[in-house]
XYZ file of C-alpha atoms in Angstrom:
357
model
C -133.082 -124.937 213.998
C -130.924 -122.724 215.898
C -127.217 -123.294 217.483
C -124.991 -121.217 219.760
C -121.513 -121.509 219.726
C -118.279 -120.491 221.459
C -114.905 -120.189 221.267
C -112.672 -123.084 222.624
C -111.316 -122.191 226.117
C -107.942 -123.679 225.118
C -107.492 -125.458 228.559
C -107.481 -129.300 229.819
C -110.703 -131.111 230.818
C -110.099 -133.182 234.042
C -109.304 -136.225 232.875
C -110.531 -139.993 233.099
C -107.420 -141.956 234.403
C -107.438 -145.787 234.187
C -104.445 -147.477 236.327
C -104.654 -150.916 234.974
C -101.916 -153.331 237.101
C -101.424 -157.200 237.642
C -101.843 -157.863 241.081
C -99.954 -156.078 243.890
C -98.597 -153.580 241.331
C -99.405 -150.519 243.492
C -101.854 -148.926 241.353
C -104.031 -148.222 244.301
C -101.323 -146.870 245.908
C -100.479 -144.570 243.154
C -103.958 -143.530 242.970
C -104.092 -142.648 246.806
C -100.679 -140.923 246.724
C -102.020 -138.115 244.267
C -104.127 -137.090 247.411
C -101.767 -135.193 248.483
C -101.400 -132.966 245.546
C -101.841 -129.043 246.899
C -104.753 -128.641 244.251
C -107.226 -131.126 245.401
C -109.384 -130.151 248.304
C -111.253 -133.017 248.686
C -110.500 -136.369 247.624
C -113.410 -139.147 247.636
C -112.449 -143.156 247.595
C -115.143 -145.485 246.191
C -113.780 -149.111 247.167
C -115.845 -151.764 245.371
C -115.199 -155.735 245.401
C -111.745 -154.543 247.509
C -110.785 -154.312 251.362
C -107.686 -152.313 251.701
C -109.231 -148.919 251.457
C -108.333 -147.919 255.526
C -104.912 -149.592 254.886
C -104.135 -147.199 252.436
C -104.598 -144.352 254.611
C -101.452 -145.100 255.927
C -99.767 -143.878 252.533
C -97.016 -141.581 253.209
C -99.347 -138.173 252.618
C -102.405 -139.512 251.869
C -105.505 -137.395 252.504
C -108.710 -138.832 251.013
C -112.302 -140.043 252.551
C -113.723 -142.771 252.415
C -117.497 -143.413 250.802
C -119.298 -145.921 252.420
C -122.098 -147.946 250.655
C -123.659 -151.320 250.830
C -121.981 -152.764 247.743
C -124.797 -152.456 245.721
C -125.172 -150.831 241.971
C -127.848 -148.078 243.071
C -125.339 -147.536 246.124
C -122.455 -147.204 244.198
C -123.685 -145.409 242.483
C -125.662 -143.018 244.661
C -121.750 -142.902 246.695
C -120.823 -141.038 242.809
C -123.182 -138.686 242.470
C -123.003 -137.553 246.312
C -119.545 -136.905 245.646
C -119.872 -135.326 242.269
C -122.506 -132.558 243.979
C -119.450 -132.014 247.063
C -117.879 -128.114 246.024
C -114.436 -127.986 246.228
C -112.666 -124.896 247.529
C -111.689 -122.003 245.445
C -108.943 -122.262 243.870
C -108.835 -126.347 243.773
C -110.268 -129.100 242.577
C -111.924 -132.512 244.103
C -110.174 -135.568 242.814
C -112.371 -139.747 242.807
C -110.923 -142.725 243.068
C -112.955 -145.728 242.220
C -111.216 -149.233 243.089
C -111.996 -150.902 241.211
C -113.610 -150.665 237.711
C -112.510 -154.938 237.544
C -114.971 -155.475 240.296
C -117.872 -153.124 239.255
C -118.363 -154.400 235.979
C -118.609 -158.168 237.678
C -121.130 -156.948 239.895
C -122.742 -155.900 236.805
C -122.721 -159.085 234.929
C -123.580 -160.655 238.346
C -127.101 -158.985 238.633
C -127.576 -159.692 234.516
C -127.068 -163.095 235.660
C -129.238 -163.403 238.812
C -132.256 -162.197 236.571
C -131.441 -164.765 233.579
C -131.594 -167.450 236.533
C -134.928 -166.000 238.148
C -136.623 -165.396 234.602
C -135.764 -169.558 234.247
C -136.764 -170.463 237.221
C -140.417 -168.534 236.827
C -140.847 -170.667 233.830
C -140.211 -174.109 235.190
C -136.596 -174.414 233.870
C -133.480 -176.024 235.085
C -130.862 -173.762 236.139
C -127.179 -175.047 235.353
C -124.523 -174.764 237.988
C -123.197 -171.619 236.072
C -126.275 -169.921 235.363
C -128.314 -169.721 232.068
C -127.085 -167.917 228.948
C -127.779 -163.720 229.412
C -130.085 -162.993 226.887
C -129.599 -159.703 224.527
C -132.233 -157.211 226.330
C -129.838 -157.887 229.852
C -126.461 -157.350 228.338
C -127.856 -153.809 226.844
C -129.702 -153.413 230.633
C -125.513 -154.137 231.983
C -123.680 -151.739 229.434
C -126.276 -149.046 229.529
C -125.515 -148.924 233.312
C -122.009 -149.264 233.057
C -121.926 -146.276 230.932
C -124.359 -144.367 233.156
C -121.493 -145.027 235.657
C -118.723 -143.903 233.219
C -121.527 -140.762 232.552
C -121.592 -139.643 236.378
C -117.167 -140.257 236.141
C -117.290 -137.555 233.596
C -119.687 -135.197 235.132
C -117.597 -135.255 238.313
C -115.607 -131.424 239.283
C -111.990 -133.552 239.406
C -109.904 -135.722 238.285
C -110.688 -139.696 238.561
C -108.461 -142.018 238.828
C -109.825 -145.606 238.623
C -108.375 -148.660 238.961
C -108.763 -152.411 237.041
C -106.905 -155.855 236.952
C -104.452 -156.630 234.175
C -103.871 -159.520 232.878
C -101.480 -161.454 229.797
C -103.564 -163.285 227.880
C -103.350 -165.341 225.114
C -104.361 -164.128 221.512
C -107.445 -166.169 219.673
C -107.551 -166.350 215.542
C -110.688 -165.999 213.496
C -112.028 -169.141 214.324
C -111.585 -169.141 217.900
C -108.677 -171.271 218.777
C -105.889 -170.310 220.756
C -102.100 -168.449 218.722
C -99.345 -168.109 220.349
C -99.511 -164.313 220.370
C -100.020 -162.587 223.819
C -101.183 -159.537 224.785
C -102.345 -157.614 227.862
C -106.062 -157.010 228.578
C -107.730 -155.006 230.974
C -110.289 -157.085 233.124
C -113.632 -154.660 232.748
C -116.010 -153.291 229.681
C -113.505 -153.854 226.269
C -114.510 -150.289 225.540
C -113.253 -148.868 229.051
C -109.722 -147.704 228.030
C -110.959 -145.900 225.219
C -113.755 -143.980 227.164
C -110.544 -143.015 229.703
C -108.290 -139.942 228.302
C -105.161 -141.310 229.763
C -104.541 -145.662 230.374
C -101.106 -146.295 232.502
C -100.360 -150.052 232.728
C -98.633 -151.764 235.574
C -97.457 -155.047 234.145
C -95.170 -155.774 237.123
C -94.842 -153.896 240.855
C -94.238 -150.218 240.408
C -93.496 -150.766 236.616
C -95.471 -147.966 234.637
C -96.257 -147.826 230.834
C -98.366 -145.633 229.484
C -100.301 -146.923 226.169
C -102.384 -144.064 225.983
C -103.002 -140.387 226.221
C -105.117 -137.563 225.089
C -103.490 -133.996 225.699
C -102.003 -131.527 223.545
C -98.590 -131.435 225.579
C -95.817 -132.460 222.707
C -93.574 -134.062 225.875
C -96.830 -136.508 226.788
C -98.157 -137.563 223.189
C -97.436 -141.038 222.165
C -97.585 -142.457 218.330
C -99.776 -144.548 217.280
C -99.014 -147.917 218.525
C -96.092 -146.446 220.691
C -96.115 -146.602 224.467
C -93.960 -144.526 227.334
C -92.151 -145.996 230.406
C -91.472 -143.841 233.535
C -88.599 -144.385 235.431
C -90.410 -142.504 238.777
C -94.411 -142.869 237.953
C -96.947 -140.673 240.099
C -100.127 -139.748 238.823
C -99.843 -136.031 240.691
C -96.534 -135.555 237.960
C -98.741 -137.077 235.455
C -101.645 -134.223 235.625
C -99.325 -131.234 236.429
C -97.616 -132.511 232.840
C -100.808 -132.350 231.468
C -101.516 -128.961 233.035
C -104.374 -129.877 234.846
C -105.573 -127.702 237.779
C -107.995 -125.964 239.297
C -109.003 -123.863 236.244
C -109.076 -127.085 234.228
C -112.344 -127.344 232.086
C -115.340 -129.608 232.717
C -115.683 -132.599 230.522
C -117.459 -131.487 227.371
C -118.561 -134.739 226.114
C -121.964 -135.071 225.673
C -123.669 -138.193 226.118
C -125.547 -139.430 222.464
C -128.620 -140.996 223.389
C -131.510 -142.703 221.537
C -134.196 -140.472 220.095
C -136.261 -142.462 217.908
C -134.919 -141.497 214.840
C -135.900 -144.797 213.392
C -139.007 -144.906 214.675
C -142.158 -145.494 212.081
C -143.643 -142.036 213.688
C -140.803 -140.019 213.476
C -139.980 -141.423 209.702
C -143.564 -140.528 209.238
C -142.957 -137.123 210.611
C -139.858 -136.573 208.882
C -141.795 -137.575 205.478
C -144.505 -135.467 206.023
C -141.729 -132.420 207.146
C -140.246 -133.075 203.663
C -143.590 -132.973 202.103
C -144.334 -129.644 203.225
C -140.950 -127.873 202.583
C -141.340 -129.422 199.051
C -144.633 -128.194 198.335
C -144.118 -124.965 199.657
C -141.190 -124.681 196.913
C -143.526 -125.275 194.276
C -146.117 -123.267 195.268
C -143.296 -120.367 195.826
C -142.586 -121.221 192.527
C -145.943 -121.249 191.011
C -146.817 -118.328 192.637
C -144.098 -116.550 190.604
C -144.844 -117.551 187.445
C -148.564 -115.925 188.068
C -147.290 -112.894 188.937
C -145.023 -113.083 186.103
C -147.711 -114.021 183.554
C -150.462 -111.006 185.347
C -147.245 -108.370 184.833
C -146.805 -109.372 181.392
C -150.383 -109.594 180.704
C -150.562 -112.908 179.314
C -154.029 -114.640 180.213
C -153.728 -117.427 178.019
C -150.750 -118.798 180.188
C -153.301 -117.994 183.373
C -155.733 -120.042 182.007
C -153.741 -122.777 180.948
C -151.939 -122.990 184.837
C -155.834 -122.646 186.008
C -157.165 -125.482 183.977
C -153.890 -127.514 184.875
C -154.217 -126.766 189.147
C -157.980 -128.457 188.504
C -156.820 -131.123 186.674
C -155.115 -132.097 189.337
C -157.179 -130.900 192.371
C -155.046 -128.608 193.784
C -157.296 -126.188 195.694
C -154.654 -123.523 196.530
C -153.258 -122.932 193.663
C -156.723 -123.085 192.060
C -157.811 -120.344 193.842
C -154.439 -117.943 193.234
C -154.890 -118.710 189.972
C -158.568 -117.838 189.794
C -157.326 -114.510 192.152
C -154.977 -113.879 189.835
C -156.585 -114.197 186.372
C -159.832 -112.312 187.851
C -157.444 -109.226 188.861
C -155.263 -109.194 185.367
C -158.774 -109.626 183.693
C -160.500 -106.575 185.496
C -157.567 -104.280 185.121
C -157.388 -105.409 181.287
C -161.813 -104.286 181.218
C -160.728 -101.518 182.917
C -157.994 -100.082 180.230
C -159.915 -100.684 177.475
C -162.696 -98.845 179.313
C -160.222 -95.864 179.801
C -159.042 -95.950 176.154
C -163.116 -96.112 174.912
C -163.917 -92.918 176.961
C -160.625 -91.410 175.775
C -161.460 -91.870 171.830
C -165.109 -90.320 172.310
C -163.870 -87.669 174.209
C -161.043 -86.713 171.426
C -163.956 -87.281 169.101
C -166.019 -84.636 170.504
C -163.109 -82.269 170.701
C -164.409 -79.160 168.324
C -161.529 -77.176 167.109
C -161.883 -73.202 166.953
C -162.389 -71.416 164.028
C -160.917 -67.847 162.637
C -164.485 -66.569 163.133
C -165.199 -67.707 166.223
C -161.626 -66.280 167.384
C-alpha cells in the first residue's frame, strides 16, 4: 500500500462558524454584516424555517444573495451545492450563510417522523397525537443526512457562517431528574459545535462570548473551559484575526466512511491475506534452509525436510525439496565420477626412465 504526502501549507482553512443566540440577539445580523468584507465576492444566504432574509438586506453594507428553494431537504440541499460549485473572483473568496442550523435539523427529525407515522399506519396501527417512537434505522437515516449537510458546509470555497437558537436549560443527574445546575445548549445535532472550528454565543442582544476556537493565533486561543467576551463583536474582525483570506486553505477533513471492515467477507479476506503473507514466510524460510543444507552438502537433512513436507502434504515444498535433493545428489555422482577418472588416470601415469631419456 502506497501513500503520498506533503508538506503542511502553514495557512488557515476557511472556517465553520456557528453564531448560536437567544432570540433577537442579532446573530443573523452579524452574519449578514460580514458581507461586506472586501474579500468576499460573492456571498450566498440559505434561509431555512426563517422569514427575515429580504429584511436583512437593509443591513448597513450588506451585499449577499439570496437562494431560493422550496423548503425541502433535497432543496436545501441542492441550494448548497449550487453555491459551493459558484467561482469566486481572483483574489477573494465566497462566504454561506445558512439560517438556521435550529430549523434544519427539525426539518430533519420532522421527515424521520412522518415515515415512523406512515410505516404505522401501513400496518394497521394507531398513530398518537405526537407521532410514534423513531425507530433506530431513521435516526441513523436523520444524522447521516445532517452530516452530509455539514459535508457539503466543509467542501464549500468560503467561509460559513451558520446560525442556531440558544437556549438556558436546566441540568439533569444520572437518573434523569432535574439539578439545579444550568447551562446553555445549542438547539440542533449535540455534536454541531464541535464539527464548527469557531462557536460565538449570544446569550443576550449583541452580547458575544466565544466558547470555542480552533486557530493557531496566541491572541484568539481560549483554555480549556475558558471563554472570551468582545466588547465590539463582528464576525469580519473575527476572520481577519484568524488570518483568513483569499489564500486561506480548503478544508482538509476527510469524511470517514463505512467500508465493511467488519464484514464476514472482508474478515474472511483479511484471514486469508494473513494466511498467505504467513506462508510465504515459511516457505522463504524453508527455502533457505535447502539451499543451506545443498551448499553444505548435507542430504540427510534433505531427506529428513522431504519426508517431513509429505508428512504433511505440502506439495510445494515437496517438490523444492525433491528439486533440491535431486540437484545436490547429481552433482555429488558427478564428483565422485570426476575423482574415479582422476585416480585411473594418475594410475596409468608411466614415469620415464634414464634409458628411455
Amino acid at each position: 500500500m502506497e501513500f503520498t504526502t506533503r508538506r503542511p501549507s502553514c495557512k488557515a482553512s476557511f472556517p465553520l462558524v456557528l453564531l448560536a443566540g437567544v432570540e433577537g440577539a442579532g446573530k443573523t445580523w452579524a452574519a449578514v454584516e460580514s458581507t461586506s468584507m472586501s474579500a468576499v465576492d460573492k456571498a450566498f444566504f440559505i434561509e431555512v424555517g426563517e422569514s427575515q432574509a429580504d429584511a436583512y438586506g437593509a443591513v448597513p453594507g450588506a451585499d449577499f444573495l439570496i437562494v431560493e428553494h422550496d423548503g425541502t431537504v433535497g432543496q436545501i440541499r441542492g441550494a448548497i451545492h449550487w453555491a459551493s460549485q459558484q467561482a469566486p473572483a481572483e483574489g477573494k473568496h465566497n462566504l454561506l450563510i445558512i439560517d438556521s442550523m435550529t430549523e434544519i435539523w427539525q426539518l430533519l427529525q420532522d421527515n424521520g417522523q412522518e415515515e415512523a407515522n406512515r410505516r404505522a399506519r401501513s400496518k394497521g396501527r394507531k398513530v398518537p397525537e405526537d407521532g410514534v417512537r423513531l425507530s433506530m434505522d431513521l435516526w441513523n437515516q436523520i444524522k447521516s443526512t445532517w452530516n452530509g449537510i455539514l459535508q457539503q458546509c466543509r467542501q464549500f470555497p468560503g467561509p460559513v457562517l451558520m446560525t442556531s437558537r440558544l437556549e438556558l436549560v436546566t441540568a439533569m443527574d444520572e437518573k434523569g431528574n432535574p439539578t439545579r445546575d444550568k447551562f446553555w445548549k445549542v438547539q440542533a445535532e449535540k455534536n454541531l459545535p464541535f464539527n464548527c472550528q469557531v462557536v460565538v454565543q449570544a446569550r443576550a442582544p449583541r452580547q458575544w462570548t466565544m466558547t470555542k476556537i480552533a486557530t493557531t493565533v496566541p491572541e484568539l486561543q481560549l483554555q480549556p473551559g475558558a471563554e472570551m467576551t468582545f466588547n465590539d463583536f463582528s464576525v469580519a474582525k473575527l476572520l481577519d484575526g484568524m488570518g483568513i483570506g483569499a489564500d486561506a486553505a480548503p478544508s482538509t477533513f476527510v469524511e470517514t466512511r463505512p467500508d465493511g471492515e467488519f464484514s464476514e467477507e472482508k474478515q474472511a479476506a483479511k484471514a486469508a491475506e494473513e494466511q498467505a503473507e504467513e506462508r510465504k514466510a515459511y516457505v522463504s524460510k524453508q527455502t533457505q534452509g535447502l539451499l543451506q543444507a545443498e551448499s553444505s552438502g548435507d542430504v540427510d537433512t534433505l531427506r529428513r525436510a522431504l519426508r517431513y513436507y509429505e508428512s504433511r502434504s505440502d506439495r510445494e515444498l515437496v517438490g523444492m525439496a525433491r528439486d533440491t535433493l535431486d540437484r545436490l545428489e547429481k552433482a555429488q555422482r558427478m564428483e565422485k565420477a570426476q575423482e574415479t577418472v582422476g585416480n585411473v588416470l594418475d594410475g596409468e601415469v608411466v614415469e620415464p626412465t634414464a634409458d628411455a631419456a
